[in-house]
Amino acid sequence: MLHKTLRPWKTLSTETVLQFDPFLTVEEHHVLLPSGQEIPDWTIVKIPDAVIVPAITSDGKFLVFRQTKYAIPGLTLATVGGMLNHGEDPLTAAKRELLEETGYTAPEWTHLGSFIADPNRGVCTIHLFLAQNAVQTQAADADDLEDQELMLLTEQEVRQALLQGQFKAIMWTTAMALALSRL
């Protein structure tokens, strides 16, 4: 079978049109398509890279938040997660987020993959890690703004919640599905 040679787009220029350090930058790119067509106003959105951490306790329960999020109607289930600090290694960030948000630490970590949040607009890279045999070592010290409740769910309860769409963000759904596939 013959494969067509695929060519990437070329960036001709970049202009920052909005900047709210450190959380958001919006750029307008002038791009050249392989066909020769130019698009003078291709929008790119940048936020810091993030980690998502499905975590399982030493007795086999998943640490899951039931919470509100400003951009999600109603309640949602969520995993541990957050943005990387400038220059921070993704695994270090995952361990920090687990401890801050739940007070748990885990001795076993599996990288589940790193994924671009939006292939056309950029946004960020999300690093997924599975934390296993987690134990509570201190009280949670999260700086999260939303109301949330930490819950301990069985594997079956997590599977059911996924099938019912209770994890309302694709990053949480993907992370939990990949974690379940590793068990």
mmCIF file of N, CA and C in Angstrom, residues 14-141:
data_model
loop_
_atom_site.group_PDB
_atom_site.id
_atom_site.type_symbol
_atom_site.label_atom_id
_atom_site.label_comp_id
_atom_site.label_asym_id
_atom_site.label_seq_id
_atom_site.Cartn_x
_atom_site.Cartn_y
_atom_site.Cartn_z
ATOM 1 N N THR A 14 3.969 34.843 14.818
ATOM 2 C CA THR A 14 3.192 34.643 16.050
ATOM 3 C C THR A 14 3.054 35.986 16.762
ATOM 4 N N GLU A 15 1.832 36.263 17.224
ATOM 5 C CA GLU A 15 1.589 37.477 18.008
ATOM 6 C C GLU A 15 0.785 37.100 19.252
ATOM 7 N N THR A 16 1.247 37.526 20.413
ATOM 8 C CA THR A 16 0.494 37.315 21.648
ATOM 9 C C THR A 16 -0.616 38.354 21.704
ATOM 10 N N VAL A 17 -1.867 37.875 21.837
ATOM 11 C CA VAL A 17 -3.007 38.796 21.870
ATOM 12 C C VAL A 17 -3.621 38.915 23.261
ATOM 13 N N LEU A 18 -3.295 37.962 24.157
ATOM 14 C CA LEU A 18 -3.821 38.010 25.523
ATOM 15 C C LEU A 18 -2.875 37.242 26.424
ATOM 16 N N GLN A 19 -2.542 37.833 27.569
ATOM 17 C CA GLN A 19 -1.639 37.140 28.487
ATOM 18 C C GLN A 19 -2.064 37.404 29.922
ATOM 19 N N PHE A 20 -2.366 36.305 30.636
ATOM 20 C CA PHE A 20 -2.656 36.333 32.064
ATOM 21 C C PHE A 20 -1.697 35.354 32.727
ATOM 22 N N ASP A 21 -0.470 35.810 32.991
ATOM 23 C CA ASP A 21 0.540 34.935 33.599
ATOM 24 C C ASP A 21 0.107 34.476 34.966
ATOM 25 N N PRO A 22 0.364 33.254 35.350
ATOM 26 C CA PRO A 22 0.982 32.208 34.544
ATOM 27 C C PRO A 22 -0.047 31.259 33.918
ATOM 28 N N PHE A 23 -1.321 31.625 33.952
ATOM 29 C CA PHE A 23 -2.363 30.653 33.644
ATOM 30 C C PHE A 23 -2.874 30.628 32.212
ATOM 31 N N LEU A 24 -2.690 31.695 31.441
ATOM 32 C CA LEU A 24 -3.302 31.701 30.117
ATOM 33 C C LEU A 24 -2.560 32.651 29.177
ATOM 34 N N THR A 25 -2.269 32.149 27.982
ATOM 35 C CA THR A 25 -1.751 32.968 26.890
ATOM 36 C C THR A 25 -2.534 32.595 25.642
ATOM 37 N N VAL A 26 -2.963 33.606 24.902
ATOM 38 C CA VAL A 26 -3.630 33.387 23.621
ATOM 39 C C VAL A 26 -2.762 34.036 22.552
ATOM 40 N N GLU A 27 -2.446 33.239 21.516
ATOM 41 C CA GLU A 27 -1.621 33.730 20.425
ATOM 42 C C GLU A 27 -2.385 33.640 19.119
ATOM 43 N N GLU A 28 -2.043 34.543 18.207
ATOM 44 C CA GLU A 28 -2.570 34.485 16.855
ATOM 45 C C GLU A 28 -1.394 34.137 15.943
ATOM 46 N N HIS A 29 -1.509 33.017 15.243
ATOM 47 C CA HIS A 29 -0.453 32.551 14.352
ATOM 48 C C HIS A 29 -0.862 32.784 12.901
ATOM 49 N N HIS A 30 0.095 33.196 12.108
ATOM 50 C CA HIS A 30 -0.085 33.256 10.658
ATOM 51 C C HIS A 30 0.560 31.977 10.142
ATOM 52 N N VAL A 31 -0.247 31.081 9.540
ATOM 53 C CA VAL A 31 0.262 29.768 9.149
ATOM 54 C C VAL A 31 0.136 29.563 7.639
ATOM 55 N N LEU A 32 1.046 28.731 7.158
ATOM 56 C CA LEU A 32 1.056 28.336 5.763
ATOM 57 C C LEU A 32 0.727 26.850 5.696
ATOM 58 N N LEU A 33 -0.343 26.500 4.979
ATOM 59 C CA LEU A 33 -0.744 25.110 4.816
ATOM 60 C C LEU A 33 0.087 24.461 3.710
ATOM 61 N N PRO A 34 0.205 23.137 3.714
ATOM 62 C CA PRO A 34 0.938 22.452 2.648
ATOM 63 C C PRO A 34 0.399 22.759 1.242
ATOM 64 N N SER A 35 -0.874 23.112 1.151
ATOM 65 C CA SER A 35 -1.489 23.439 -0.145
ATOM 66 C C SER A 35 -1.054 24.802 -0.665
ATOM 67 N N GLY A 36 -0.401 25.585 0.202
ATOM 68 C CA GLY A 36 -0.022 26.951 -0.170
ATOM 69 C C GLY A 36 -0.974 27.992 0.383
ATOM 70 N N GLN A 37 -2.133 27.564 0.876
ATOM 71 C CA GLN A 37 -3.093 28.499 1.465
ATOM 72 C C GLN A 37 -2.525 29.066 2.758
ATOM 73 N N GLU A 38 -2.742 30.358 2.997
ATOM 74 C CA GLU A 38 -2.323 31.000 4.237
ATOM 75 C C GLU A 38 -3.539 31.297 5.106
ATOM 76 N N ILE A 39 -3.369 31.078 6.391
ATOM 77 C CA ILE A 39 -4.386 31.464 7.367
ATOM 78 C C ILE A 39 -3.721 32.479 8.283
ATOM 79 N N PRO A 40 -4.149 33.746 8.216
ATOM 80 C CA PRO A 40 -3.448 34.796 8.968
ATOM 81 C C PRO A 40 -3.823 34.891 10.444
ATOM 82 N N ASP A 41 -4.865 34.154 10.875
ATOM 83 C CA ASP A 41 -5.364 34.355 12.237
ATOM 84 C C ASP A 41 -5.731 33.031 12.925
ATOM 85 N N TRP A 42 -4.808 32.082 12.941
ATOM 86 C CA TRP A 42 -5.037 30.800 13.602
ATOM 87 C C TRP A 42 -4.766 30.988 15.092
ATOM 88 N N THR A 43 -5.775 30.723 15.928
ATOM 89 C CA THR A 43 -5.655 30.974 17.366
ATOM 90 C C THR A 43 -5.066 29.769 18.085
ATOM 91 N N ILE A 44 -4.082 30.040 18.916
ATOM 92 C CA ILE A 44 -3.463 29.034 19.775
ATOM 93 C C ILE A 44 -3.683 29.472 21.223
ATOM 94 N N VAL A 45 -4.106 28.541 22.067
ATOM 95 C CA VAL A 45 -4.344 28.805 23.483
ATOM 96 C C VAL A 45 -3.325 28.007 24.284
ATOM 97 N N LYS A 46 -2.670 28.648 25.230
ATOM 98 C CA LYS A 46 -1.657 27.968 26.040
ATOM 99 C C LYS A 46 -1.970 28.137 27.517
ATOM 100 N N ILE A 47 -1.949 27.009 28.230
ATOM 101 C CA ILE A 47 -2.003 27.008 29.690
ATOM 102 C C ILE A 47 -0.875 26.084 30.161
ATOM 103 N N PRO A 48 -0.500 26.149 31.435
ATOM 104 C CA PRO A 48 0.564 25.247 31.893
ATOM 105 C C PRO A 48 0.166 23.787 31.734
ATOM 106 N N ASP A 49 1.175 22.939 31.507
ATOM 107 C CA ASP A 49 0.930 21.500 31.448
ATOM 108 C C ASP A 49 0.352 21.032 32.775
ATOM 109 N N ALA A 50 -0.310 19.878 32.742
ATOM 110 C CA ALA A 50 -1.018 19.395 33.925
ATOM 111 C C ALA A 50 -0.783 17.905 34.133
ATOM 112 N N VAL A 51 -1.132 17.449 35.334
ATOM 113 C CA VAL A 51 -1.121 16.024 35.661
ATOM 114 C C VAL A 51 -2.511 15.615 36.112
ATOM 115 N N ILE A 52 -2.861 14.378 35.793
ATOM 116 C CA ILE A 52 -4.095 13.759 36.264
ATOM 117 C C ILE A 52 -3.680 12.440 36.905
ATOM 118 N N VAL A 53 -4.205 12.177 38.113
ATOM 119 C CA VAL A 53 -3.732 11.035 38.900
ATOM 120 C C VAL A 53 -4.887 10.191 39.423
ATOM 121 N N PRO A 54 -5.278 9.130 38.716
ATOM 122 C CA PRO A 54 -6.134 8.141 39.363
ATOM 123 C C PRO A 54 -5.303 7.482 40.466
ATOM 124 N N ALA A 55 -5.847 7.415 41.653
ATOM 125 C CA ALA A 55 -5.103 6.858 42.790
ATOM 126 C C ALA A 55 -5.922 5.768 43.453
ATOM 127 N N ILE A 56 -5.226 4.676 43.808
ATOM 128 C CA ILE A 56 -5.865 3.537 44.454
ATOM 129 C C ILE A 56 -5.174 3.304 45.793
ATOM 130 N N THR A 57 -5.980 3.156 46.835
ATOM 131 C CA THR A 57 -5.437 2.962 48.178
ATOM 132 C C THR A 57 -4.886 1.549 48.344
ATOM 133 N N SER A 58 -4.205 1.335 49.459
ATOM 134 C CA SER A 58 -3.617 0.013 49.734
ATOM 135 C C SER A 58 -4.689 -1.059 49.914
ATOM 136 N N ASP A 59 -5.940 -0.654 50.188
ATOM 137 C CA ASP A 59 -7.025 -1.639 50.287
ATOM 138 C C ASP A 59 -7.907 -1.663 49.030
ATOM 139 N N GLY A 60 -7.381 -1.118 47.905
ATOM 140 C CA GLY A 60 -8.047 -1.272 46.621
ATOM 141 C C GLY A 60 -9.158 -0.291 46.305
ATOM 142 N N LYS A 61 -9.275 0.796 47.036
ATOM 143 C CA LYS A 61 -10.316 1.797 46.766
ATOM 144 C C LYS A 61 -9.725 2.953 45.956
ATOM 145 N N PHE A 62 -10.516 3.479 45.035
ATOM 146 C CA PHE A 62 -10.112 4.635 44.243
ATOM 147 C C PHE A 62 -10.420 5.921 45.008
ATOM 148 N N LEU A 63 -9.457 6.839 45.033
ATOM 149 C CA LEU A 63 -9.671 8.172 45.597
ATOM 150 C C LEU A 63 -10.321 9.022 44.507
ATOM 151 N N VAL A 64 -11.546 9.465 44.750
ATOM 152 C CA VAL A 64 -12.314 10.207 43.757
ATOM 153 C C VAL A 64 -12.970 11.397 44.442
ATOM 154 N N PHE A 65 -12.948 12.538 43.773
ATOM 155 C CA PHE A 65 -13.649 13.709 44.290
ATOM 156 C C PHE A 65 -15.030 13.797 43.667
ATOM 157 N N ARG A 66 -15.998 14.166 44.474
ATOM 158 C CA ARG A 66 -17.310 14.624 43.995
ATOM 159 C C ARG A 66 -17.256 16.113 44.209
ATOM 160 N N GLN A 67 -17.451 16.888 43.117
ATOM 161 C CA GLN A 67 -17.198 18.323 43.240
ATOM 162 C C GLN A 67 -17.988 19.140 42.236
ATOM 163 N N THR A 68 -17.877 20.444 42.424
ATOM 164 C CA THR A 68 -18.384 21.397 41.449
ATOM 165 C C THR A 68 -17.186 21.946 40.678
ATOM 166 N N LYS A 69 -17.433 22.346 39.455
ATOM 167 C CA LYS A 69 -16.451 23.054 38.631
ATOM 168 C C LYS A 69 -17.195 24.167 37.923
ATOM 169 N N TYR A 70 -16.609 25.325 37.838
ATOM 170 C CA TYR A 70 -17.278 26.496 37.286
ATOM 171 C C TYR A 70 -17.840 26.247 35.887
ATOM 172 N N ALA A 71 -17.102 25.552 35.032
ATOM 173 C CA ALA A 71 -17.529 25.366 33.642
ATOM 174 C C ALA A 71 -18.311 24.074 33.410
ATOM 175 N N ILE A 72 -18.631 23.331 34.481
ATOM 176 C CA ILE A 72 -19.392 22.091 34.341
ATOM 177 C C ILE A 72 -20.712 22.239 35.087
ATOM 178 N N PRO A 73 -21.837 22.068 34.386
ATOM 179 C CA PRO A 73 -23.124 22.139 35.079
ATOM 180 C C PRO A 73 -23.275 20.990 36.078
ATOM 181 N N GLY A 74 -23.797 21.286 37.240
ATOM 182 C CA GLY A 74 -24.054 20.256 38.242
ATOM 183 C C GLY A 74 -22.792 19.727 38.876
ATOM 184 N N LEU A 75 -22.910 18.515 39.422
ATOM 185 C CA LEU A 75 -21.784 17.868 40.087
ATOM 186 C C LEU A 75 -21.053 16.950 39.116
ATOM 187 N N THR A 76 -19.779 16.716 39.398
ATOM 188 C CA THR A 76 -18.975 15.806 38.604
ATOM 189 C C THR A 76 -18.095 14.985 39.527
ATOM 190 N N LEU A 77 -17.687 13.833 39.056
ATOM 191 C CA LEU A 77 -16.633 13.085 39.721
ATOM 192 C C LEU A 77 -15.319 13.491 39.061
ATOM 193 N N ALA A 78 -14.244 13.474 39.842
ATOM 194 C CA ALA A 78 -12.946 13.911 39.331
ATOM 195 C C ALA A 78 -11.835 13.135 40.022
ATOM 196 N N THR A 79 -10.685 13.132 39.384
ATOM 197 C CA THR A 79 -9.489 12.550 39.961
ATOM 198 C C THR A 79 -8.654 13.658 40.590
ATOM 199 N N VAL A 80 -7.583 13.270 41.232
ATOM 200 C CA VAL A 80 -6.560 14.216 41.656
ATOM 201 C C VAL A 80 -5.938 14.815 40.402
ATOM 202 N N GLY A 81 -5.548 16.063 40.457
ATOM 203 C CA GLY A 81 -4.864 16.650 39.317
ATOM 204 C C GLY A 81 -4.580 18.116 39.520
ATOM 205 N N GLY A 82 -3.732 18.642 38.665
ATOM 206 C CA GLY A 82 -3.419 20.055 38.722
ATOM 207 C C GLY A 82 -2.309 20.422 37.771
ATOM 208 N N MET A 83 -2.004 21.700 37.726
ATOM 209 C CA MET A 83 -0.997 22.228 36.823
ATOM 210 C C MET A 83 0.409 22.032 37.381
ATOM 211 N N LEU A 84 1.344 21.840 36.478
ATOM 212 C CA LEU A 84 2.750 21.777 36.858
ATOM 213 C C LEU A 84 3.236 23.180 37.198
ATOM 214 N N ASN A 85 4.094 23.271 38.186
ATOM 215 C CA ASN A 85 4.789 24.519 38.463
ATOM 216 C C ASN A 85 5.870 24.692 37.399
ATOM 217 N N HIS A 86 6.286 25.924 37.158
ATOM 218 C CA HIS A 86 7.306 26.201 36.138
ATOM 219 C C HIS A 86 8.553 25.346 36.375
ATOM 220 N N GLY A 87 8.935 24.561 35.362
ATOM 221 C CA GLY A 87 10.133 23.730 35.441
ATOM 222 C C GLY A 87 9.967 22.426 36.197
ATOM 223 N N GLU A 88 8.772 22.137 36.691
ATOM 224 C CA GLU A 88 8.537 20.943 37.500
ATOM 225 C C GLU A 88 8.402 19.699 36.624
ATOM 226 N N ASP A 89 9.002 18.613 37.052
ATOM 227 C CA ASP A 89 8.881 17.318 36.401
ATOM 228 C C ASP A 89 7.454 16.788 36.591
ATOM 229 N N PRO A 90 6.831 16.178 35.559
ATOM 230 C CA PRO A 90 5.453 15.698 35.694
ATOM 231 C C PRO A 90 5.233 14.710 36.842
ATOM 232 N N LEU A 91 6.129 13.744 37.055
ATOM 233 C CA LEU A 91 5.940 12.795 38.150
ATOM 234 C C LEU A 91 6.032 13.490 39.501
ATOM 235 N N THR A 92 6.939 14.425 39.640
ATOM 236 C CA THR A 92 7.047 15.202 40.879
ATOM 237 C C THR A 92 5.751 15.968 41.129
ATOM 238 N N ALA A 93 5.198 16.549 40.070
ATOM 239 C CA ALA A 93 3.925 17.277 40.195
ATOM 240 C C ALA A 93 2.795 16.339 40.592
ATOM 241 N N ALA A 94 2.773 15.135 40.013
ATOM 242 C CA ALA A 94 1.721 14.165 40.343
ATOM 243 C C ALA A 94 1.783 13.785 41.821
ATOM 244 N N LYS A 95 2.976 13.524 42.317
ATOM 245 C CA LYS A 95 3.133 13.177 43.746
ATOM 246 C C LYS A 95 2.734 14.345 44.632
ATOM 247 N N ARG A 96 3.116 15.562 44.243
ATOM 248 C CA ARG A 96 2.751 16.756 45.018
ATOM 249 C C ARG A 96 1.244 16.941 45.044
ATOM 250 N N GLU A 97 0.602 16.822 43.885
ATOM 251 C CA GLU A 97 -0.857 17.007 43.819
ATOM 252 C C GLU A 97 -1.594 15.966 44.655
ATOM 253 N N LEU A 98 -1.157 14.703 44.597
ATOM 254 C CA LEU A 98 -1.803 13.661 45.399
ATOM 255 C C LEU A 98 -1.716 14.004 46.880
ATOM 256 N N LEU A 99 -0.547 14.403 47.334
ATOM 257 C CA LEU A 99 -0.365 14.738 48.751
ATOM 258 C C LEU A 99 -1.171 15.972 49.138
ATOM 259 N N GLU A 100 -1.086 17.037 48.339
ATOM 260 C CA GLU A 100 -1.803 18.272 48.661
ATOM 261 C C GLU A 100 -3.318 18.066 48.700
ATOM 262 N N GLU A 101 -3.841 17.409 47.679
ATOM 263 C CA GLU A 101 -5.297 17.314 47.542
ATOM 264 C C GLU A 101 -5.937 16.276 48.449
ATOM 265 N N THR A 102 -5.188 15.224 48.803
ATOM 266 C CA THR A 102 -5.794 14.133 49.572
ATOM 267 C C THR A 102 -5.090 13.818 50.884
ATOM 268 N N GLY A 103 -3.814 14.209 51.022
ATOM 269 C CA GLY A 103 -3.020 13.806 52.177
ATOM 270 C C GLY A 103 -2.432 12.407 52.033
ATOM 271 N N TYR A 104 -2.573 11.804 50.837
ATOM 272 C CA TYR A 104 -2.069 10.455 50.583
ATOM 273 C C TYR A 104 -0.721 10.505 49.849
ATOM 274 N N THR A 105 0.089 9.487 50.085
ATOM 275 C CA THR A 105 1.296 9.229 49.300
ATOM 276 C C THR A 105 1.184 7.804 48.767
ATOM 277 N N ALA A 106 1.938 7.527 47.702
ATOM 278 C CA ALA A 106 1.880 6.189 47.094
ATOM 279 C C ALA A 106 3.293 5.737 46.715
ATOM 280 N N PRO A 107 3.607 4.464 46.956
ATOM 281 C CA PRO A 107 4.931 3.952 46.595
ATOM 282 C C PRO A 107 5.043 3.475 45.145
ATOM 283 N N GLU A 108 3.912 3.240 44.482
ATOM 284 C CA GLU A 108 3.932 2.691 43.120
ATOM 285 C C GLU A 108 3.291 3.679 42.145
ATOM 286 N N TRP A 109 4.052 4.014 41.090
ATOM 287 C CA TRP A 109 3.587 4.980 40.092
ATOM 288 C C TRP A 109 3.774 4.403 38.696
ATOM 289 N N THR A 110 2.731 4.529 37.875
ATOM 290 C CA THR A 110 2.784 4.077 36.487
ATOM 291 C C THR A 110 2.395 5.242 35.593
ATOM 292 N N HIS A 111 3.260 5.558 34.624
ATOM 293 C CA HIS A 111 2.937 6.601 33.650
ATOM 294 C C HIS A 111 1.959 6.008 32.640
ATOM 295 N N LEU A 112 0.787 6.608 32.509
ATOM 296 C CA LEU A 112 -0.258 6.122 31.609
ATOM 297 C C LEU A 112 -0.228 6.815 30.249
ATOM 298 N N GLY A 113 0.621 7.816 30.107
ATOM 299 C CA GLY A 113 0.742 8.529 28.836
ATOM 300 C C GLY A 113 0.687 10.027 29.025
ATOM 301 N N SER A 114 1.106 10.732 27.992
ATOM 302 C CA SER A 114 1.059 12.193 27.940
ATOM 303 C C SER A 114 0.348 12.581 26.655
ATOM 304 N N PHE A 115 -0.621 13.486 26.773
ATOM 305 C CA PHE A 115 -1.508 13.777 25.658
ATOM 306 C C PHE A 115 -1.728 15.283 25.505
ATOM 307 N N ILE A 116 -1.819 15.727 24.258
ATOM 308 C CA ILE A 116 -2.138 17.119 23.956
ATOM 309 C C ILE A 116 -3.634 17.316 24.187
ATOM 310 N N ALA A 117 -4.002 18.369 24.887
ATOM 311 C CA ALA A 117 -5.410 18.585 25.232
ATOM 312 C C ALA A 117 -6.270 18.918 24.007
ATOM 313 N N ASP A 118 -5.739 19.669 23.056
ATOM 314 C CA ASP A 118 -6.503 20.038 21.868
ATOM 315 C C ASP A 118 -5.548 20.067 20.679
ATOM 316 N N PRO A 119 -5.679 19.153 19.734
ATOM 317 C CA PRO A 119 -4.711 19.053 18.649
ATOM 318 C C PRO A 119 -4.705 20.244 17.693
ATOM 319 N N ASN A 120 -5.750 21.036 17.659
ATOM 320 C CA ASN A 120 -5.802 22.193 16.772
ATOM 321 C C ASN A 120 -5.449 23.507 17.456
ATOM 322 N N ARG A 121 -5.628 23.591 18.739
ATOM 323 C CA ARG A 121 -5.398 24.851 19.455
ATOM 324 C C ARG A 121 -4.263 24.768 20.459
ATOM 325 N N GLY A 122 -3.680 23.578 20.623
ATOM 326 C CA GLY A 122 -2.541 23.429 21.522
ATOM 327 C C GLY A 122 -2.964 23.207 22.956
ATOM 328 N N VAL A 123 -3.231 24.238 23.658
ATOM 329 C CA VAL A 123 -3.653 24.303 25.047
ATOM 330 C C VAL A 123 -2.547 23.828 25.993
ATOM 331 N N CYS A 124 -2.328 22.513 26.158
ATOM 332 C CA CYS A 124 -1.308 22.018 27.083
ATOM 333 C C CYS A 124 -1.115 20.524 26.854
ATOM 334 N N THR A 125 -0.108 19.984 27.530
ATOM 335 C CA THR A 125 0.078 18.539 27.579
ATOM 336 C C THR A 125 -0.392 18.066 28.940
ATOM 337 N N ILE A 126 -1.185 17.002 28.950
ATOM 338 C CA ILE A 126 -1.674 16.427 30.196
ATOM 339 C C ILE A 126 -0.980 15.086 30.394
ATOM 340 N N HIS A 127 -0.306 14.946 31.535
ATOM 341 C CA HIS A 127 0.439 13.737 31.881
ATOM 342 C C HIS A 127 -0.408 12.913 32.843
ATOM 343 N N LEU A 128 -0.659 11.650 32.498
ATOM 344 C CA LEU A 128 -1.507 10.780 33.315
ATOM 345 C C LEU A 128 -0.630 9.775 34.063
ATOM 346 N N PHE A 129 -0.875 9.653 35.366
ATOM 347 C CA PHE A 129 -0.144 8.716 36.220
ATOM 348 C C PHE A 129 -1.120 7.938 37.085
ATOM 349 N N LEU A 130 -0.882 6.651 37.235
ATOM 350 C CA LEU A 130 -1.636 5.814 38.160
ATOM 351 C C LEU A 130 -0.812 5.661 39.430
ATOM 352 N N ALA A 131 -1.391 6.046 40.573
ATOM 353 C CA ALA A 131 -0.747 5.871 41.876
ATOM 354 C C ALA A 131 -1.398 4.680 42.563
ATOM 355 N N GLN A 132 -0.580 3.710 43.012
ATOM 356 C CA GLN A 132 -1.131 2.520 43.651
ATOM 357 C C GLN A 132 -0.581 2.338 45.056
ATOM 358 N N ASN A 133 -1.402 1.660 45.876
ATOM 359 C CA ASN A 133 -1.092 1.386 47.286
ATOM 360 C C ASN A 133 -0.935 2.666 48.096
ATOM 361 N N ALA A 134 -1.772 3.633 47.790
ATOM 362 C CA ALA A 134 -1.736 4.921 48.483
ATOM 363 C C ALA A 134 -2.217 4.776 49.924
ATOM 364 N N VAL A 135 -1.552 5.504 50.808
ATOM 365 C CA VAL A 135 -1.932 5.549 52.221
ATOM 366 C C VAL A 135 -1.950 7.005 52.657
ATOM 367 N N GLN A 136 -2.857 7.307 53.577
ATOM 368 C CA GLN A 136 -2.937 8.683 54.074
ATOM 369 C C GLN A 136 -1.814 8.911 55.070
ATOM 370 N N THR A 137 -1.027 9.961 54.820
ATOM 371 C CA THR A 137 0.109 10.271 55.681
ATOM 372 C C THR A 137 -0.027 11.618 56.371
ATOM 373 N N GLN A 138 -0.977 12.423 55.945
ATOM 374 C CA GLN A 138 -1.221 13.727 56.569
ATOM 375 C C GLN A 138 -2.608 14.206 56.153
ATOM 376 N N ALA A 139 -3.023 15.303 56.702
ATOM 377 C CA ALA A 139 -4.291 15.911 56.291
ATOM 378 C C ALA A 139 -4.099 16.576 54.935
ATOM 379 N N ALA A 140 -5.149 16.622 54.154
ATOM 380 C CA ALA A 140 -5.098 17.306 52.860
ATOM 381 C C ALA A 140 -4.842 18.784 53.074
ATOM 382 N N ASP A 141 -4.114 19.401 52.152
ATOM 383 C CA ASP A 141 -3.799 20.824 52.225
ATOM 384 C C ASP A 141 -3.977 21.448 50.849
#
